XYZ file of C-alpha atoms in Angstrom:
316
model
C 23.109 -2.905 5.996
C 25.676 -1.350 3.700
C 25.585 -4.522 1.634
C 21.605 -4.138 1.078
C 22.321 -0.328 0.169
C 25.202 -1.438 -2.282
C 22.720 -4.025 -3.950
C 19.482 -1.280 -4.112
C 22.173 1.026 -5.543
C 22.930 -1.569 -8.380
C 19.095 -1.898 -8.796
C 17.852 1.612 -8.988
C 20.608 4.153 -8.092
C 23.475 5.783 -9.668
C 23.945 8.665 -12.071
C 22.492 9.244 -15.334
C 20.326 12.599 -16.555
C 18.290 13.330 -13.840
C 19.472 10.337 -11.756
C 17.584 7.445 -10.565
C 19.345 4.492 -12.349
C 22.722 2.744 -12.652
C 25.475 3.225 -15.153
C 24.901 -0.429 -16.638
C 20.857 0.136 -16.412
C 19.051 0.638 -19.872
C 15.699 1.132 -18.172
C 13.967 4.140 -19.159
C 13.435 6.632 -16.701
C 9.817 8.622 -16.452
C 10.253 12.222 -17.537
C 8.956 15.419 -15.392
C 7.038 16.459 -18.745
C 5.112 13.357 -19.009
C 1.802 14.663 -19.093
C -1.965 12.990 -18.606
C -4.408 14.561 -21.073
C -7.953 14.089 -20.018
C -10.955 14.381 -22.428
C -13.820 16.240 -21.523
C -16.210 13.065 -21.587
C -13.882 11.378 -19.448
C -13.905 14.385 -16.841
C -17.331 14.639 -16.883
C -18.066 11.122 -16.144
C -15.435 10.904 -13.431
C -17.001 14.052 -11.524
C -20.413 12.786 -11.789
C -19.790 9.436 -10.786
C -17.956 11.009 -7.760
C -20.850 13.240 -6.767
C -23.234 10.339 -7.068
C -21.263 8.257 -4.597
C -20.938 10.932 -2.053
C -20.185 10.541 1.048
C -18.460 7.364 0.207
C -15.710 6.768 -2.146
C -16.119 5.330 -5.662
C -13.521 4.034 -8.256
C -13.357 3.309 -11.940
C -10.860 2.638 -14.575
C -9.471 4.914 -17.418
C -9.202 3.922 -20.885
C -6.947 5.412 -23.498
C -3.473 4.964 -25.046
C 0.163 6.132 -24.626
C 0.957 8.370 -27.406
C 4.597 8.692 -26.603
C 7.025 8.745 -23.930
C 5.460 12.339 -22.736
C 1.763 11.919 -23.246
C -0.882 9.573 -21.753
C -4.153 9.931 -23.425
C -7.382 9.084 -21.416
C -10.461 9.240 -23.815
C -12.974 7.514 -21.539
C -13.640 5.916 -18.127
C -16.193 3.250 -16.542
C -17.144 2.920 -12.972
C -16.732 -0.285 -11.122
C -19.024 -1.724 -8.845
C -16.946 -0.775 -5.446
C -17.525 1.425 -2.677
C -15.615 2.264 0.277
C -15.535 3.536 3.730
C -13.091 5.860 5.037
C -10.083 6.461 2.896
C -9.426 2.879 0.967
C -11.163 1.587 -1.962
C -12.172 -2.258 -2.308
C -10.491 -4.556 -4.185
C -11.298 -4.470 -8.088
C -13.183 -6.883 -9.552
C -11.292 -8.641 -12.800
C -14.265 -10.298 -14.000
C -16.196 -7.175 -14.545
C -13.242 -5.340 -15.486
C -12.690 -7.922 -18.674
C -16.428 -7.843 -19.361
C -16.397 -4.613 -19.345
C -13.478 -4.031 -21.690
C -15.210 -6.606 -24.213
C -18.517 -4.544 -24.353
C -16.490 -1.289 -24.861
C -14.827 -2.825 -27.751
C -17.974 -4.032 -29.499
C -18.991 -0.154 -29.304
C -16.039 1.242 -30.859
C -13.702 1.294 -27.685
C -10.580 -0.527 -28.659
C -8.312 1.349 -26.286
C -6.638 -0.073 -23.204
C -6.473 0.599 -19.669
C -4.146 3.508 -18.902
C -4.715 3.536 -15.158
C -7.722 3.847 -12.572
C -9.395 6.682 -10.837
C -11.391 7.209 -7.241
C -12.762 9.999 -5.329
C -11.672 11.473 -1.886
C -14.761 13.668 -1.192
C -13.678 16.627 0.875
C -10.130 15.616 1.935
C -8.351 16.536 -1.272
C -5.895 14.748 -3.646
C -3.422 12.297 -2.323
C -2.775 8.525 -2.107
C -3.529 6.351 1.055
C -1.595 3.319 1.834
C -4.216 1.307 0.535
C -4.221 3.429 -2.602
C -0.569 2.973 -3.113
C -0.794 -0.797 -2.988
C -3.927 -0.765 -5.489
C -1.676 1.794 -7.625
C 1.302 -0.832 -7.378
C -0.925 -3.556 -8.784
C -2.240 -1.861 -11.559
C 1.842 -0.810 -12.436
C 2.829 -4.332 -12.338
C 0.300 -4.984 -15.004
C 1.412 -1.660 -16.965
C 4.456 0.139 -15.766
C 3.181 3.475 -17.207
C -0.224 3.328 -15.168
C -1.524 6.411 -13.744
C -3.526 6.897 -10.583
C -6.078 9.843 -10.578
C -7.849 11.166 -7.549
C -10.710 13.629 -7.750
C -12.356 15.645 -4.930
C -16.295 16.262 -5.726
C -16.771 18.109 -2.598
C -13.929 20.780 -3.152
C -14.635 20.954 -6.817
C -16.646 23.897 -8.005
C -18.065 25.198 -11.335
C -14.726 26.214 -13.419
C -12.346 24.284 -11.083
C -12.295 20.582 -10.757
C -9.836 19.547 -7.955
C -7.960 16.594 -9.229
C -4.770 15.136 -9.467
C -2.659 12.327 -11.030
C 0.054 10.035 -9.454
C 2.453 7.354 -10.017
C 4.173 5.435 -7.146
C 7.978 5.256 -6.584
C 9.637 2.201 -6.638
C 10.385 0.803 -3.225
C 14.200 0.262 -3.414
C 14.306 4.063 -4.922
C 12.558 5.197 -1.684
C 14.840 3.219 0.473
C 17.707 4.873 -1.293
C 16.335 8.238 -0.939
C 15.809 7.750 2.952
C 19.752 6.672 2.966
C 20.541 9.797 0.853
C 22.071 7.768 -1.854
C 19.390 8.370 -4.803
C 18.430 10.941 -6.819
C 15.146 11.842 -8.338
C 13.066 8.941 -9.783
C 12.243 10.955 -13.028
C 14.640 12.730 -15.225
C 13.937 16.728 -15.183
C 13.714 18.172 -18.760
C 10.708 20.269 -18.212
C 8.879 22.335 -15.372
C 5.590 20.893 -16.026
C 5.873 18.378 -13.415
C 6.591 21.272 -10.795
C 3.991 23.992 -11.851
C 1.171 22.936 -9.106
C 2.052 23.579 -5.736
C 1.600 20.399 -3.510
C -0.575 20.542 -0.942
C 0.411 20.017 2.965
C -2.120 16.697 3.327
C -0.415 15.323 0.092
C 3.079 15.797 1.537
C 2.026 14.432 5.043
C 0.661 11.496 3.231
C 4.109 10.342 1.348
C 4.006 12.844 -1.658
C 7.777 12.725 -3.181
C 8.462 9.783 -0.644
C 6.027 6.895 -2.021
C 4.449 8.602 -4.930
C 4.871 11.501 -7.313
C 2.170 13.768 -9.167
C 2.008 14.009 -12.840
C 0.656 17.176 -14.393
C -2.766 17.152 -16.103
C -4.033 18.627 -19.247
C -7.593 18.847 -20.843
C -8.205 18.355 -24.688
C -11.084 19.373 -26.445
C -12.172 19.389 -30.226
C -14.740 21.371 -31.811
C -17.369 19.360 -31.237
C -16.982 19.015 -27.348
C -16.676 22.822 -27.245
C -19.956 23.213 -28.950
C -21.169 20.443 -26.474
C -19.995 22.195 -23.579
C -21.321 25.522 -24.363
C -24.612 24.209 -24.651
C -24.836 21.722 -21.608
C -27.035 24.982 -19.694
C -28.753 26.161 -22.383
C -32.550 25.725 -22.147
C -34.277 23.842 -25.010
C -37.874 24.400 -26.278
C -38.797 21.724 -24.328
C -38.424 23.811 -21.131
C -41.633 25.691 -21.959
C -43.911 22.495 -21.826
C -42.764 21.517 -18.479
C -45.378 22.431 -15.672
C -45.039 22.640 -11.946
C -46.552 20.027 -9.759
C -49.724 20.714 -8.003
C -47.914 21.177 -4.618
C -45.168 23.267 -5.875
C -47.975 25.506 -7.834
C -50.222 25.700 -4.621
C -46.896 26.628 -2.467
C -46.052 29.363 -4.892
C -49.482 30.881 -5.434
C -50.930 30.524 -1.546
C -47.992 30.584 0.325
C -45.958 33.490 -1.476
C -48.000 35.525 -3.719
C -51.274 35.661 -2.055
C -49.405 36.642 1.209
C -47.400 39.172 -0.335
C -50.520 40.525 -2.162
C -52.447 40.921 1.184
C -49.297 42.961 2.774
C -49.411 45.295 -0.202
C -52.983 45.846 -0.137
C -52.388 47.200 3.539
C -49.622 49.276 2.247
C -51.331 50.658 -0.408
C -54.418 51.848 1.621
C -52.273 53.398 4.122
C -50.408 55.244 0.957
C -53.828 56.544 -0.493
C -54.920 57.528 3.051
C -51.890 59.627 3.617
C -52.781 61.892 0.421
C -49.321 61.424 -1.092
C -48.721 61.470 -4.557
C -46.707 59.197 -6.715
C -45.217 61.995 -8.754
C -43.539 63.739 -5.708
C -39.959 64.224 -5.769
C -39.411 62.297 -2.459
C -41.062 59.272 -3.911
C -38.622 59.197 -6.805
C -36.685 56.066 -7.115
C -38.956 54.059 -4.457
C -41.237 51.410 -5.322
C -44.907 52.729 -4.623
C -47.136 50.206 -2.932
C -49.866 50.619 -5.655
C -47.555 50.089 -8.607
C -45.830 47.014 -6.652
C -49.326 45.535 -6.142
C -50.171 46.128 -9.767
C -47.181 44.208 -10.733
C -47.505 41.305 -8.266
C -51.249 40.951 -9.404
C -50.241 40.551 -12.932
C -47.315 38.005 -12.323
C -49.973 35.976 -10.307
C -52.617 35.851 -13.032
C -49.583 35.114 -15.875
C -48.517 32.416 -13.548
C -51.987 30.592 -13.100
C -52.607 31.342 -16.847
C -49.431 29.535 -17.813
C -50.118 26.728 -15.422
C -53.661 26.188 -16.502
C -52.547 26.154 -20.433
C -49.541 23.958 -19.719
C -52.153 21.212 -17.938
C -54.398 21.387 -20.908
C -51.503 21.002 -23.340
C -49.821 18.115 -21.420
C -53.266 16.431 -21.216
C -53.999 16.594 -24.913
C -50.353 15.576 -26.283
C -49.000 13.489 -23.693
């Protein structure tokens, strides 16, 4: 056992800035300041793909570039034809991957694969044992590959539940268990420790078999303008007409029933001899006034529906 630990210490242990490598090992260490910058397009496509696959897991590949030793830039993503049950994703189809990269290069996407993403619908961001093996297979091809996990269920407007991970080499993990290894990354920044890890991630091996990386979002002026107008209604909204079933439900089942109730209330109000201008009625909705508003609203809705049907039949 001591000989094995000594051999592992020669491979990955020892001193150095931040620890994690031997004195004669010139292999560059990862840095706590290394950040994954995800574009708005990539984030929207990942979230849309993840929500479309609920309750199953989905996966895809991220394309981008490595700007420097501290920056991984993700510019776009594309989905893979895989689904999963439980907490694991099926193997990646290499033929589909190579074909998709060729197609992307033809449309002006010459960037290379910088990692992969998959969804965890409803159970947080962490890597299962199968995910760790998948991540290691990508890191064998590209040592700086990033594994992103997104949760479409817990994500809400204004807050996307997402995290990025990278695996810890097995020899360093064994040395850490034996208490003879330092951190796998050199500490030059607090960025890697700003996000508090969840208990679920710690239970599943965070900082033992994998560590998380900080995520940042970059938007240019065009993307900011586009995102601000995503929910704005265009002129085409005025040409949309309800279906006959929806219009009948709104008219007969809601408006007509409400008008009948208001007619009875108005009759009682008039029979009681009360005046709308009485001090006791200030701030209250008088049944007669309410009846007038509901009737005008019903007439307007019917007119809009009739005119919309006529315009659509003539134009479209």
